[in-house]
Amino acid sequence: MARTKMKESRKRGSGHKPRVTNPDDDKRDDLLQKSDMKNQKFEAYYEKQLAIPSDEWCKFLDTCREPLPSTFRIAGSRETAAVLTSVVQDTYIPHLTGVVFEDQPIPPPMALPWYPNGLAWQFNVPKKALRRSPEFKKFHAFLVFETEVGNITRQEAVSMLPPLFLDVEPHHFVLDMCAAPGSKTSQLLESLHSSQSLLESCVPPGLLIANDSDYKRTHLLIHQTARLPSPAFMVTNVDASIFPSLYLPPESVADSSERKTRPSSLLFDRILCDVPCSGDGTIRKNVGIWKKWNAYGWQWLACACFHLGSRFMGKPNCSSRLQLRILQRAMRMLRRGGKIVYSTCSLNPVENEAVVAEALRTVPGFELVDSRPTILRDILNTTSPRFLMEKAQRVSVGVIGLQQKNLAWLGGHVYSSSGTREGKRTAEEVAEVYDVKKARLEGDEDVLMASATTELPMSKPTDSEPSFTSTVRTRSATKEVQKEKQQDSGTGEYVFKEMPYTFVSPGDPIVENCKQVPSLWDFPSSNLLVRNPAGEPTRSLYLTNDIGTKIFMRQESGFGRRDGGDGEDGAERVPRFRVLSEGLPVVLPYIKPETILDADVPALRVLLETYYPLLSSFGEAFRRDVGGRPQGSHVVRFRAGGTVDGASDVHRRLTHDLVLPVWRSTSSVSLMIDKKAKSALSLRVFGEDFTVAGRQARSGMDDAREPDVPETETETEGAEGVKAGTV
Ligand SMILES: C[S@@+](CC[C@H](N)C(=O)[O-])C[C@H]1O[C@@H](n2cnc3c(N)ncnc32)[C@H](O)[C@@H]1O
């Protein structure tokens, strides 16, 4: 909404008429001038809390008033990411270097030096130049299309840090406790799939569970992660502070002594707590914070309120300790030697260091250690390892010291966990902690917003943890949940709108039949699910991995397996299912290589230009090859190195192997990817959108206005329920 208004006001301005001041402008946050970016309470509070030396304080505030540069991350599978990185580096950067727009030199995008494999980029280009300079216009179109198909994510630099700190590997069990809209989740997912290559198995042994308590936002999460459909990925929708224990069947317990006695609860190797927060660290993007911030706004979230006491808080509320409770729950679900990263987008130590300190004080067996990747440590030039080691040993003293600082300023009486007032040494440590923030500010202002990042190894499972069923019961009592549910007209009971996942019977004739075209071998069909209670393979098939199957089968809440076949004769001749592009990475490793069709680049162009190109439109080799195949779903490979006829200089050669699904019908062959993905592909390979939609847009049949690069938060399309990989 705000964006639309911005466009309208620009349009008025472009007619060179004097701008009429709208009385409502006063209420608008996005129109704030730099000179109006002031807030006495904010400044007074953080001057004390952040302990930034006075000569740097102004610099800090100035930085807070600067707009954030645009940053994006190349996402998706390792293959796609490598391809797109080379497209940006080799195709666009040379053309964007030395651009001058309206007499101003415009710097080209630059790769963020600390992000691995050059996948994260930053640019500071005025929107006008992005849309009007011929060089940047093309780049902008590239960003728009690749973002729409999910290969590029607009994500702030600082938001890319917590997943990096977690250092996820393919065998890890990972939990993202507050995950929506999912930009960090998609990073975690990529790490889980990091060993994947185009034709090798892409089913990691590990698992990522992404959770958010907001039902609608879980749909954003699903959309955001759709680019990398993964059999090792689940989305859940519960309150993270009572995240249920997930159980594995007894045979999965490593320790044989426990095998017979009880099922084990799943412990995680990595947990991300990117908790809800006051968000005042986003002040550079959300300039309205300058108008609204006050010292009480964040307190409903802050864990420390019970320390502050009723005198200060007015109405202390136990449920206000959400951040702390989420972190504590995470600590109880962590495997020995695992890591937790706790992050917020707030500057406030009460939401950061104090939460971590209190969690460490209340859950035994953990210590705070530095988990920043070495590369980042070097770049930010922050605290010495010696200090970090010391901090690890005395963390509760150090961080409780921060609490004291907050509370002292707030007027409370505060003591350390040992009951003594904090001394000078703690104050020095506190200063050192803030030196870290200061260094972040100097090194890269985006990183300033990074909050306490914590690695907390070791935990013991307890028997008093919430179970899946108890959580559901608790939730069903709340109004919020009832809104998310529909009332069953027959029974009057509330039921979830989502259809349940059910395992398909082993040997189901329909599934067996689909495995013929294309030829699938060794396909783990016992891990296939459908979304109906009867387990009928009717619409989409979902694949999970072995650990996913174990978890599904073990829970008491509606997952189930249909036992035995239905006695069908297996006579279905035309395969009912087809491979779609989103399912291809999952299925590809199981497709017999000799059944993959080879095609050249002109064939790709024909497939992109027309919806249902006739067999006769293709060159002889491809026509013969595909013509000899049965009707149904096939996979085509376009090999790297193929020449791209008619392409501009920069798009002369296919730089990477492309593997795409097609559907062969009686007389035509069509590409099984959606319109936007076709446009993105055409632009990426040929430097031009040859598709029907692209041609229509150019000839004005469609709304040819340049769209903005969508932000993660606004994407809703294509949302579905919990998805564990699509076939
Ligand atoms: C800071 S955002 C998370 C951003 C996300 N990690 C990302 O990178 O896209 C916090 C999220 O926590 C969710 N949330 C709030 N309370 C929660 C709770 N009790 N349990 C789980 N999630 C919660 C909100 O719906 C919101 O999506």
Short mmCIF file of C-alpha atoms in Angstrom, two decimals, residues 206-548:
data_model
loop_
_atom_site.label_atom_id
_atom_site.label_comp_id
_atom_site.label_asym_id
_atom_site.label_seq_id
_atom_site.Cartn_x
_atom_site.Cartn_y
_atom_site.Cartn_z
CA GLY A 206 19.37 -34.63 7.65
CA LEU A 207 16.23 -32.65 8.20
CA LEU A 208 15.05 -29.06 8.46
CA ILE A 209 11.88 -28.22 10.33
CA ALA A 210 10.74 -24.64 9.86
CA ASN A 211 8.15 -23.45 12.32
CA ASP A 212 6.10 -20.32 12.78
CA SER A 213 3.16 -19.75 15.05
CA ASP A 214 1.40 -17.57 12.52
CA TYR A 215 -0.62 -19.77 10.20
CA LYS A 216 -0.78 -17.27 7.33
CA ARG A 217 2.93 -16.57 7.53
CA THR A 218 3.71 -20.26 7.20
CA HIS A 219 2.35 -19.96 3.68
CA LEU A 220 4.92 -17.27 2.93
CA LEU A 221 7.45 -19.66 4.31
CA ILE A 222 6.36 -22.42 1.99
CA HIS A 223 6.47 -20.14 -1.01
CA GLN A 224 9.86 -18.82 -0.05
CA THR A 225 11.33 -22.30 0.12
CA ALA A 226 9.54 -23.67 -2.93
CA ARG A 227 12.52 -23.08 -5.16
CA LEU A 228 14.34 -25.89 -3.45
CA PRO A 229 11.76 -28.61 -2.96
CA SER A 230 13.31 -30.88 -0.44
CA PRO A 231 12.36 -34.28 0.91
CA ALA A 232 14.20 -33.23 4.05
CA PHE A 233 12.01 -30.24 4.81
CA MET A 234 8.88 -29.82 6.92
CA VAL A 235 6.87 -26.81 7.98
CA THR A 236 5.10 -26.77 11.32
CA ASN A 237 2.72 -24.24 12.83
CA VAL A 238 2.99 -24.14 16.61
CA ASP A 239 4.08 -21.79 19.36
CA ALA A 240 7.86 -22.25 19.48
CA SER A 241 8.00 -21.79 23.23
CA ILE A 242 6.09 -25.05 23.59
CA PHE A 243 7.45 -26.72 20.49
CA PRO A 244 6.44 -30.36 20.79
CA SER A 245 8.89 -33.17 21.23
CA LEU A 246 9.04 -35.24 18.11
CA TYR A 247 9.58 -38.93 18.64
CA LEU A 248 11.47 -41.47 16.65
CA PRO A 249 10.70 -45.18 16.64
CA PRO A 250 12.72 -47.11 19.23
CA GLU A 251 14.98 -48.74 16.63
CA SER A 252 16.41 -45.34 15.72
CA VAL A 253 17.90 -44.84 19.14
CA ALA A 254 21.64 -45.07 18.86
CA ASP A 255 22.16 -46.31 22.39
CA SER A 256 21.02 -49.93 22.46
CA SER A 257 20.21 -49.85 26.17
CA GLU A 258 17.35 -47.42 25.48
CA ARG A 259 16.03 -49.30 22.51
CA LYS A 260 13.50 -51.48 24.20
CA THR A 261 12.46 -49.08 26.89
CA ARG A 262 11.15 -45.98 25.16
CA PRO A 263 11.10 -44.12 21.91
CA SER A 264 13.64 -41.32 21.71
CA SER A 265 12.71 -37.73 21.22
CA LEU A 266 14.39 -36.07 18.31
CA LEU A 267 17.19 -33.74 19.33
CA PHE A 268 18.53 -31.15 16.95
CA ASP A 269 22.10 -30.42 15.88
CA ARG A 270 21.31 -26.86 14.97
CA ILE A 271 18.57 -24.51 16.11
CA LEU A 272 17.85 -21.01 14.93
CA CYS A 273 15.88 -18.77 17.28
CA ASP A 274 15.17 -15.72 15.15
CA VAL A 275 12.64 -14.54 17.66
CA PRO A 276 9.92 -11.91 17.38
CA CYS A 277 11.27 -8.62 18.66
CA SER A 278 10.70 -4.90 18.81
CA GLY A 279 12.49 -4.58 15.46
CA ASP A 280 14.07 -1.21 16.21
CA GLY A 281 17.26 -2.40 14.53
CA THR A 282 15.45 -2.00 11.21
CA ILE A 283 15.32 1.77 11.68
CA ARG A 284 17.25 2.39 8.46
CA LYS A 285 14.55 0.63 6.48
CA ASN A 286 11.53 1.44 8.61
CA VAL A 287 12.09 5.11 9.17
CA GLY A 288 8.76 5.38 10.96
CA ILE A 289 10.57 4.03 14.02
CA TRP A 290 12.02 7.51 14.44
CA LYS A 291 8.52 8.79 15.06
CA LYS A 292 7.19 5.96 17.15
CA TRP A 293 9.97 4.57 19.30
CA ASN A 294 9.60 4.75 23.02
CA ALA A 295 11.31 2.91 25.81
CA TYR A 296 8.22 0.88 26.60
CA GLY A 297 7.40 -0.42 23.15
CA TRP A 298 9.67 -3.43 23.36
CA GLN A 299 9.01 -4.48 26.89
CA TRP A 300 6.15 -6.85 26.25
CA LEU A 301 8.68 -9.03 24.52
CA ALA A 302 11.64 -8.65 26.74
CA CYS A 303 12.58 -11.48 28.97
CA ALA A 304 13.98 -9.29 31.65
CA CYS A 305 10.66 -7.89 32.72
CA PHE A 306 10.35 -10.19 35.65
CA HIS A 307 13.62 -8.78 36.91
CA LEU A 308 12.38 -5.30 36.37
CA GLY A 309 9.55 -6.00 38.74
CA SER A 310 6.06 -4.63 38.95
CA ARG A 311 7.24 -1.23 40.09
CA PHE A 312 8.74 -0.59 36.71
CA MET A 313 6.63 -2.64 34.39
CA GLY A 314 3.25 -1.72 35.69
CA LYS A 315 1.67 -5.04 34.82
CA PRO A 316 4.25 -7.74 34.61
CA ASN A 317 2.99 -10.52 32.44
CA CYS A 318 4.53 -13.95 32.40
CA SER A 319 3.60 -14.47 28.79
CA SER A 320 5.76 -11.48 27.93
CA ARG A 321 8.88 -13.55 28.34
CA LEU A 322 8.40 -14.99 24.91
CA GLN A 323 11.94 -14.53 23.63
CA LEU A 324 13.38 -16.19 26.70
CA ARG A 325 10.90 -19.04 26.64
CA ILE A 326 11.61 -19.75 22.99
CA LEU A 327 15.35 -19.84 23.66
CA GLN A 328 14.91 -22.04 26.71
CA ARG A 329 12.78 -24.47 24.74
CA ALA A 330 15.44 -24.56 22.03
CA MET A 331 18.11 -25.36 24.61
CA ARG A 332 16.10 -28.33 25.80
CA MET A 333 15.82 -29.73 22.29
CA LEU A 334 19.50 -29.44 21.40
CA ARG A 335 21.72 -32.44 20.95
CA ARG A 336 24.98 -32.58 22.92
CA GLY A 337 27.58 -30.57 21.01
CA GLY A 338 24.92 -28.80 18.95
CA LYS A 339 24.61 -25.10 18.24
CA ILE A 340 21.91 -22.53 18.80
CA VAL A 341 21.94 -19.13 17.21
CA TYR A 342 19.73 -16.58 18.89
CA SER A 343 19.06 -13.47 16.85
CA THR A 344 16.76 -10.48 16.75
CA CYS A 345 16.53 -7.39 14.62
CA SER A 346 16.62 -5.18 17.67
CA LEU A 347 19.44 -3.07 19.01
CA ASN A 348 18.23 -3.52 22.52
CA PRO A 349 20.45 -5.46 24.95
CA VAL A 350 17.35 -6.33 26.93
CA GLU A 351 16.13 -8.35 23.98
CA ASN A 352 19.55 -9.74 23.18
CA GLU A 353 22.29 -10.16 25.75
CA ALA A 354 19.87 -10.17 28.66
CA VAL A 355 17.77 -12.94 27.13
CA VAL A 356 20.83 -15.04 26.49
CA ALA A 357 22.15 -14.38 29.99
CA GLU A 358 18.89 -15.36 31.60
CA ALA A 359 18.63 -18.49 29.47
CA LEU A 360 22.16 -19.48 30.44
CA ARG A 361 21.37 -18.86 34.08
CA THR A 362 18.23 -20.95 34.03
CA VAL A 363 19.15 -23.88 31.79
CA PRO A 364 22.27 -25.62 33.06
CA GLY A 365 25.00 -27.16 30.95
CA PHE A 366 25.50 -24.48 28.34
CA GLU A 367 28.16 -21.95 27.60
CA LEU A 368 28.39 -18.98 25.33
CA VAL A 369 31.03 -19.28 22.68
CA ASP A 370 31.90 -17.34 19.60
CA SER A 371 30.52 -19.04 16.55
CA ARG A 372 31.14 -16.41 13.96
CA PRO A 373 32.71 -17.83 10.82
CA THR A 374 36.40 -16.94 10.65
CA ILE A 375 35.97 -14.96 7.49
CA LEU A 376 33.48 -12.69 9.16
CA ARG A 377 35.59 -12.30 12.26
CA ASP A 378 38.49 -11.10 10.13
CA ILE A 379 36.42 -8.67 8.17
CA LEU A 380 34.70 -7.19 11.15
CA ASN A 381 37.96 -7.07 13.03
CA THR A 382 36.19 -7.67 16.27
CA THR A 383 36.90 -9.07 19.66
CA SER A 384 40.03 -11.10 20.20
CA PRO A 385 39.73 -14.87 20.65
CA ARG A 386 41.23 -14.52 24.12
CA PHE A 387 38.35 -12.40 25.29
CA LEU A 388 35.88 -14.74 23.73
CA MET A 389 37.33 -17.68 25.60
CA GLU A 390 37.15 -15.79 28.84
CA LYS A 391 33.66 -14.75 28.06
CA ALA A 392 32.76 -18.36 27.54
CA GLN A 393 33.84 -19.13 31.07
CA ARG A 394 32.24 -16.19 32.73
CA VAL A 395 29.40 -15.56 30.51
CA SER A 396 26.70 -15.25 33.08
CA VAL A 397 28.68 -12.62 34.93
CA GLY A 398 29.41 -10.70 31.76
CA VAL A 399 25.94 -10.72 30.41
CA ILE A 400 24.18 -10.24 33.70
CA GLY A 401 26.38 -7.16 33.83
CA LEU A 402 24.54 -5.96 30.78
CA GLN A 403 21.30 -6.54 32.53
CA GLN A 404 22.48 -4.50 35.42
CA LYS A 405 23.33 -1.74 33.08
CA ASN A 406 19.88 -1.75 31.57
CA LEU A 407 18.22 -1.97 34.86
CA ALA A 408 20.38 0.57 36.55
CA TRP A 409 19.34 3.01 33.94
CA LEU A 410 15.76 1.97 34.24
CA GLY A 411 15.91 2.55 37.95
CA GLY A 412 15.67 -1.02 39.17
CA HIS A 413 17.81 -2.65 41.84
CA VAL A 414 19.78 -5.27 40.18
CA TYR A 415 22.10 -7.93 41.35
CA SER A 416 24.06 -10.55 39.51
CA SER A 417 23.01 -14.16 39.63
CA SER A 418 25.32 -14.64 42.61
CA GLY A 419 23.51 -11.89 44.45
CA THR A 420 26.31 -9.33 44.37
CA ARG A 421 26.42 -6.05 42.58
CA GLU A 422 28.50 -6.12 39.40
CA GLY A 423 32.00 -4.70 39.63
CA LYS A 424 34.34 -2.82 37.39
CA ARG A 425 35.62 -5.85 35.54
CA THR A 426 32.16 -6.64 34.33
CA ALA A 427 31.71 -3.11 33.14
CA GLU A 428 34.86 -3.45 31.08
CA GLU A 429 33.58 -6.63 29.60
CA VAL A 430 30.36 -4.92 28.81
CA ALA A 431 32.27 -2.24 27.00
CA GLU A 432 34.08 -4.89 25.04
CA VAL A 433 30.85 -6.49 24.01
CA TYR A 434 29.76 -3.15 22.68
CA ASP A 435 33.06 -2.74 20.91
CA VAL A 436 31.89 -5.62 18.81
CA LYS A 437 28.86 -3.65 17.80
CA LYS A 438 30.91 -0.61 17.15
CA ALA A 439 33.28 -2.52 14.90
CA ARG A 440 30.32 -3.87 13.04
CA LEU A 441 29.13 -0.37 12.50
CA GLU A 442 32.44 0.70 11.06
CA GLY A 443 33.03 -2.35 8.95
CA ASP A 444 29.66 -2.65 7.33
CA GLU A 445 26.80 -0.70 8.69
CA ASP A 446 24.30 -3.39 7.73
CA VAL A 447 25.93 -5.73 10.14
CA LEU A 448 25.26 -3.33 12.93
CA MET A 449 21.87 -4.84 13.41
CA ALA A 450 23.27 -8.27 14.14
CA SER A 451 22.30 -9.17 17.62
CA ALA A 452 23.68 -11.54 20.17
CA THR A 453 24.76 -14.64 18.41
CA THR A 454 25.17 -17.53 20.60
CA GLU A 455 26.43 -21.04 20.42
CA LEU A 456 25.11 -23.10 23.22
CA PRO A 457 26.28 -26.68 23.24
CA MET A 458 24.83 -29.58 25.19
CA SER A 459 21.44 -30.39 26.53
CA LYS A 460 19.69 -33.28 28.17
CA PRO A 461 16.18 -34.19 27.13
CA THR A 462 13.68 -34.08 29.92
CA ASP A 463 10.44 -35.95 30.38
CA SER A 464 8.45 -32.82 31.04
CA GLU A 465 8.68 -31.53 27.49
CA PRO A 466 5.52 -30.80 25.56
CA SER A 467 4.48 -33.58 23.27
CA PHE A 468 2.88 -33.14 19.92
CA THR A 469 -0.55 -34.03 21.26
CA SER A 470 -0.34 -31.88 24.37
CA THR A 471 0.65 -28.92 22.24
CA VAL A 472 -2.26 -29.40 19.95
CA ARG A 473 -4.58 -29.58 22.90
CA THR A 474 -3.14 -26.44 24.41
CA ARG A 475 -3.43 -24.60 21.16
CA SER A 476 -6.94 -25.68 20.47
CA ALA A 477 -8.03 -23.73 23.52
CA THR A 478 -6.93 -20.45 22.04
CA LYS A 479 -9.10 -18.19 19.94
CA GLU A 480 -6.29 -17.69 17.48
CA VAL A 481 -6.22 -21.33 16.62
CA GLN A 482 -9.95 -21.50 16.30
CA LYS A 483 -9.83 -18.80 13.69
CA GLU A 484 -7.39 -20.90 11.71
CA LYS A 485 -9.72 -23.84 11.82
CA GLN A 486 -13.03 -24.52 10.21
CA GLN A 487 -15.99 -25.86 12.02
CA ASP A 488 -17.05 -29.23 10.78
CA SER A 489 -20.71 -28.91 9.82
CA GLY A 490 -21.50 -32.45 10.92
CA THR A 491 -19.86 -32.72 14.29
CA GLY A 492 -19.52 -29.05 15.15
CA GLU A 493 -15.88 -29.71 16.03
CA TYR A 494 -13.07 -27.54 14.80
CA VAL A 495 -10.82 -29.18 12.24
CA PHE A 496 -7.69 -27.88 10.56
CA LYS A 497 -8.21 -26.64 7.04
CA GLU A 498 -5.16 -28.48 5.83
CA MET A 499 -5.66 -31.90 4.33
CA PRO A 500 -3.67 -34.55 6.15
CA TYR A 501 -0.63 -36.20 4.69
CA THR A 502 -1.00 -39.92 4.22
CA PHE A 503 1.55 -42.40 3.00
CA VAL A 504 0.81 -44.12 -0.28
CA SER A 505 0.69 -47.89 -0.03
CA PRO A 506 3.82 -49.65 -1.12
CA GLY A 507 3.35 -51.02 -4.62
CA ASP A 508 0.38 -48.76 -5.38
CA PRO A 509 -0.39 -49.52 -9.05
CA ILE A 510 -0.77 -45.86 -10.00
CA VAL A 511 2.61 -44.99 -8.55
CA GLU A 512 4.19 -48.06 -10.10
CA ASN A 513 2.75 -47.01 -13.41
CA CYS A 514 4.20 -43.48 -13.16
CA LYS A 515 7.61 -44.97 -12.58
CA GLN A 516 7.61 -46.30 -16.15
CA VAL A 517 7.75 -42.94 -17.97
CA PRO A 518 10.28 -41.54 -17.33
CA SER A 519 11.97 -44.66 -16.14
CA LEU A 520 12.69 -44.40 -12.44
CA TRP A 521 14.88 -46.90 -10.69
CA ASP A 522 15.48 -47.40 -7.03
CA PHE A 523 12.90 -44.73 -6.30
CA PRO A 524 12.03 -44.58 -2.58
CA SER A 525 8.30 -44.92 -3.17
CA SER A 526 7.71 -46.02 0.41
CA ASN A 527 8.43 -42.40 1.36
CA LEU A 528 5.67 -40.99 -0.87
CA LEU A 529 2.79 -39.07 0.63
CA VAL A 530 -0.43 -37.63 -0.66
CA ARG A 531 -2.76 -35.06 0.81
CA ASN A 532 -5.95 -36.91 1.49
CA PRO A 533 -6.99 -39.16 4.33
CA ALA A 534 -7.44 -42.19 2.10
CA GLY A 535 -3.90 -42.12 0.76
CA GLU A 536 -5.15 -41.95 -2.83
CA PRO A 537 -2.56 -40.78 -5.35
CA THR A 538 -4.90 -38.26 -6.94
CA ARG A 539 -3.18 -34.95 -7.37
CA SER A 540 0.37 -34.32 -6.18
CA LEU A 541 2.79 -36.78 -4.72
CA TYR A 542 5.17 -35.65 -2.00
CA LEU A 543 8.43 -37.30 -1.15
CA THR A 544 10.10 -37.25 2.21
CA ASN A 545 13.34 -38.87 3.28
CA ASP A 546 13.81 -41.75 5.72
CA ILE A 547 14.01 -39.57 8.81
CA GLY A 548 10.93 -37.65 7.67
#
